[in-house]
Structure formats: structure tokens, C-alpha cells
Coordinates of C-alpha atoms in Angstrom, one line a residue:
X750 CA -14.7 -1.5 64.3
X751 CA -12.1 0.0 62.0
X752 CA -11.6 -3.5 60.4
X753 CA -14.9 -3.8 58.7
X754 CA -14.4 -0.6 56.8
X755 CA -11.0 -2.0 55.5
X756 CA -12.6 -5.2 54.3
X757 CA -15.4 -3.3 52.7
X758 CA -12.8 -1.0 50.8
X759 CA -10.6 -4.0 50.0
X760 CA -13.8 -5.9 48.8
X761 CA -14.8 -2.8 46.8
X762 CA -11.3 -2.5 45.3
X763 CA -11.2 -6.2 44.3
X764 CA -14.6 -5.7 42.4
X765 CA -13.1 -2.6 40.7
X766 CA -9.9 -4.5 39.7
X767 CA -12.0 -7.4 38.4
X768 CA -14.3 -5.1 36.4
X769 CA -11.1 -3.2 35.0
X770 CA -9.5 -6.5 34.0
X771 CA -12.7 -7.7 32.2
X772 CA -12.9 -4.3 30.4
X773 CA -9.3 -4.4 29.3
X774 CA -9.4 -8.0 28.1
X775 CA -12.6 -7.3 26.1
X776 CA -11.1 -4.3 24.7
X777 CA -7.8 -5.9 23.4
X778 CA -9.5 -7.7 20.3
X779 CA -11.0 -4.4 19.2
X780 CA -7.9 -2.5 19.6
X781 CA -6.2 -5.2 17.6
X782 CA -8.9 -5.0 15.0
X783 CA -8.1 -1.3 14.4
X784 CA -4.4 -1.9 13.9
X785 CA -2.8 -0.1 11.0
X786 CA 0.0 -1.7 9.0
X787 CA 2.4 0.9 7.5
X788 CA 5.6 1.1 5.3
X789 CA 7.7 4.0 4.0
X790 CA 10.0 1.5 2.0
X791 CA 7.6 0.1 -0.4
X792 CA 8.9 -1.1 -3.7
X793 CA 7.4 -0.3 -7.2
X794 CA 8.8 -1.3 -10.3
X795 CA 7.5 -0.7 -13.8
X796 CA 8.6 -1.7 -17.2
X797 CA 7.5 -0.7 -20.7
X798 CA 10.3 -2.2 -22.7
X799 CA 10.1 -3.4 -26.3
X800 CA 12.4 -6.1 -27.7
X801 CA 15.4 -4.8 -29.7
X802 CA 15.3 -1.3 -28.0
X803 CA 16.6 0.1 -24.8
X804 CA 15.0 -1.1 -21.7
X805 CA 12.3 1.1 -20.1
X806 CA 12.6 0.1 -16.7
X807 CA 12.4 2.0 -13.4
X808 CA 12.0 1.3 -9.7
X809 CA 11.7 3.0 -6.3
X810 CA 12.1 1.6 -2.7
X811 CA 10.6 4.6 -1.0
X812 CA 6.7 4.2 -1.6
X813 CA 4.6 4.8 1.5
X814 CA 1.5 2.7 2.1
X815 CA -1.0 2.0 5.0
X816 CA -3.5 -0.9 5.5
X817 CA -6.3 -0.6 8.0
X818 CA -6.6 -4.1 9.1
X819 CA -10.3 -3.8 10.5
X820 CA -11.7 -2.5 7.2
X821 CA -9.3 -3.5 4.4
X822 CA -8.9 0.1 3.4
X823 CA -5.5 0.5 1.6
X824 CA -3.6 3.6 0.4
X825 CA -0.2 4.1 -1.3
X826 CA 1.8 7.2 -2.3
X827 CA 4.9 7.6 -4.2
X828 CA 7.0 10.6 -5.3
X829 CA 7.5 10.4 -9.0
X830 CA 11.1 11.6 -8.8
X831 CA 12.1 8.8 -6.5
X832 CA 11.9 6.3 -9.6
X833 CA 15.4 5.4 -10.8
X834 CA 16.2 4.3 -14.4
X835 CA 19.3 2.6 -15.6
X836 CA 19.8 5.5 -18.0
X837 CA 19.9 9.0 -16.5
X838 CA 18.7 10.6 -19.7
X839 CA 15.6 8.5 -19.7
X840 CA 14.9 9.4 -16.3
X841 CA 15.1 13.0 -17.1
X842 CA 12.8 12.6 -20.1
X843 CA 10.4 10.6 -18.0
X844 CA 10.1 13.3 -15.3
X845 CA 10.2 16.4 -17.6
X846 CA 8.4 15.2 -20.7
X847 CA 6.0 12.4 -19.9
X848 CA 4.8 12.6 -16.2
X849 CA 5.9 16.3 -15.6
X850 CA 6.8 15.5 -12.1
X851 CA 7.4 19.2 -11.2
X852 CA 3.6 19.8 -11.8
X853 CA 2.5 16.3 -10.6
X854 CA 5.0 15.3 -8.0
X855 CA 3.0 12.2 -6.6
X856 CA 1.1 9.1 -7.7
X857 CA -1.3 7.7 -5.4
X858 CA -3.8 4.7 -4.8
X859 CA -6.7 4.7 -2.5
X860 CA -9.0 1.8 -2.3
X861 CA -10.1 -1.3 -0.4
X862 CA -9.0 -4.9 -0.4
X863 CA -12.1 -6.9 -1.2
X864 CA -13.2 -9.4 1.4
X865 CA -10.2 -8.8 3.6
X866 CA -9.8 -10.6 6.8
X867 CA -6.5 -9.9 8.7
X868 CA -7.2 -12.7 11.2
X869 CA -7.2 -15.4 8.4
X870 CA -3.9 -14.4 7.0
X871 CA -1.1 -16.9 7.5
X872 CA 2.4 -17.7 6.0
X873 CA 0.9 -18.9 2.8
X874 CA 0.0 -16.0 0.1
X875 CA -3.7 -15.7 -0.3
X876 CA -5.3 -14.0 -3.4
X877 CA -7.4 -10.8 -3.2
X878 CA -8.5 -8.0 -5.4
X879 CA -8.0 -4.3 -4.4
X880 CA -10.7 -1.9 -5.9
X881 CA -9.8 1.8 -5.9
X882 CA -8.5 4.7 -7.7
X883 CA -5.1 5.2 -9.1
X884 CA -4.0 8.9 -9.7
X885 CA -0.9 9.6 -11.9
X886 CA -0.2 13.0 -13.4
X887 CA -3.5 14.5 -12.1
X888 CA -5.7 11.9 -13.8
X889 CA -7.6 9.4 -11.7
X890 CA -8.6 5.9 -13.0
X891 CA -10.7 3.3 -11.4
X892 CA -8.7 0.0 -11.0
X893 CA -9.4 -3.5 -9.9
X894 CA -5.9 -4.9 -9.0
X895 CA -5.0 -8.5 -8.2
X896 CA -2.8 -9.0 -5.2
X897 CA -1.5 -11.7 -2.8
X898 CA -1.2 -11.0 0.9
X899 CA 0.5 -13.0 3.7
X900 CA 1.4 -12.5 7.2
X901 CA 4.8 -13.3 8.6
X902 CA 5.4 -12.3 12.3
X903 CA 4.1 -8.8 12.8
X904 CA 4.1 -7.8 9.2
X905 CA 1.8 -8.3 6.3
X906 CA 3.4 -8.7 2.8
X907 CA 1.4 -7.3 -0.1
X908 CA 2.5 -8.2 -3.8
X909 CA 0.7 -7.3 -6.9
X910 CA 1.4 -7.2 -10.7
X911 CA -0.9 -5.2 -13.0
X912 CA -0.9 -3.5 -16.3
X913 CA -2.0 0.0 -17.4
X914 CA -1.3 2.3 -20.2
X915 CA 0.3 5.8 -20.6
X916 CA -2.9 6.9 -22.2
X917 CA -5.0 6.0 -19.1
X918 CA -3.3 9.0 -17.5
X919 CA -3.1 11.4 -20.4
X920 CA 0.5 10.7 -21.1
X921 CA 1.2 11.2 -24.7
X922 CA 4.3 9.3 -26.3
X923 CA 5.8 11.3 -29.1
X924 CA 5.8 9.5 -32.6
X925 CA 9.6 9.4 -32.7
X926 CA 9.9 7.0 -29.6
X927 CA 6.4 5.4 -29.9
X928 CA 7.6 2.1 -31.2
X929 CA 10.4 2.0 -28.6
X930 CA 8.0 1.9 -25.6
X931 CA 5.4 -0.8 -24.9
X932 CA 1.8 0.1 -25.3
X933 CA 1.1 -1.5 -21.8
X934 CA 3.1 -0.8 -18.8
X935 CA 3.7 -3.7 -16.4
X936 CA 3.7 -2.5 -12.7
X937 CA 5.0 -4.7 -9.8
X938 CA 4.4 -3.7 -6.2
X939 CA 5.9 -5.2 -3.0
X940 CA 5.0 -3.8 0.4
X941 CA 6.1 -5.1 3.7
X942 CA 3.8 -3.4 6.1
X943 CA 4.4 -3.4 9.9

């Protein structure tokens, strides 16, 4: 008599294990779809050089970024003082006179990668556009930035090159150096998101 109860409990346990397995297997794709790819070592380089004058060139390797794989939402943040110039005096002028990094310590971008599909990414770079808002020195500008994305192993690599102007963000270039700085700033971005 004791045996039928054990069989019933074992049978009931087997059904529960089977249902639990089905639930977990079906939940895995949705969990993967919600994956966030993150970096804190993103590289941003900008150049505003004019031929025959000193190079206006700076870079940082400490930008943060996050990509929500299921929605294509993308955000990046960089501390302005993390940009390094070849000439220390130029770095000082950049922080104090142009971007006023004590008052505006961060630059940020928040947007969405248009028609993004993480599952279709492979080793070959694919072209996308990222629409969003770039904020520098307290001024926000709508941007549509071209980018390439590819997936290598467990990381997504995002590269972009775009141009902007100091005037887009209320940065005034004094007349004495206006001819030594390009009217357009070329920005290169490289993020390896894990």
C-alpha cells in the first residue's frame, strides 16, 4: 500500500521537473534578449587641426557605454577631464576656457540604434545609424550618427566617425585662435561592449 503513494509522488515530481525544464528552456531566449552590453574603457578621439598649425587632438580611453540588446537603446558618458592632449597647455585651455569642465564635467549621448538586431550580428561589420541626443557643455543637440557594429565572441564592437562644430554646443572660439582650430571637429568612437 505504501508503494502506490511513492509512485504517485515520483510521477508528480517528474511532471514538475518536466514543467520546470520547459519553463527554463523557454525563458532562456527572453533572458538573452534582455542582455546589456557594457564598457567602461571606451575610446573617444577628436581632432580639430588645421594644416600649418599645432595639432588639436585629444583622446580618452575611459568612456562608459551601455547597449540594451533587445531594444537597441544606447547610452555613453565621458568625463571631459579624461581627454588627454599632446600639449598640456592646450589641455588646460580646453578644460578651462572652452568646455568649462568644472561647470560641465560630463558629455553624454543617449539614443537608439535604428533597426538593430543583435541576433544578426556576426564577425563582419554591419552599418547602422544611431539617433539620439548628444549633450556637451550643458547643450543638447539631436544627432543621427553612422556606426558599424560587429560581434566577436561575447562582445559587440561599435565604431563611429562623425563631425560636429564647437558652435553646436555654445563653445565660442576666440578670434586670436579661430584660424588655428578647424570649424568642424571630427570625432572617432570605439567601444568594445561585453
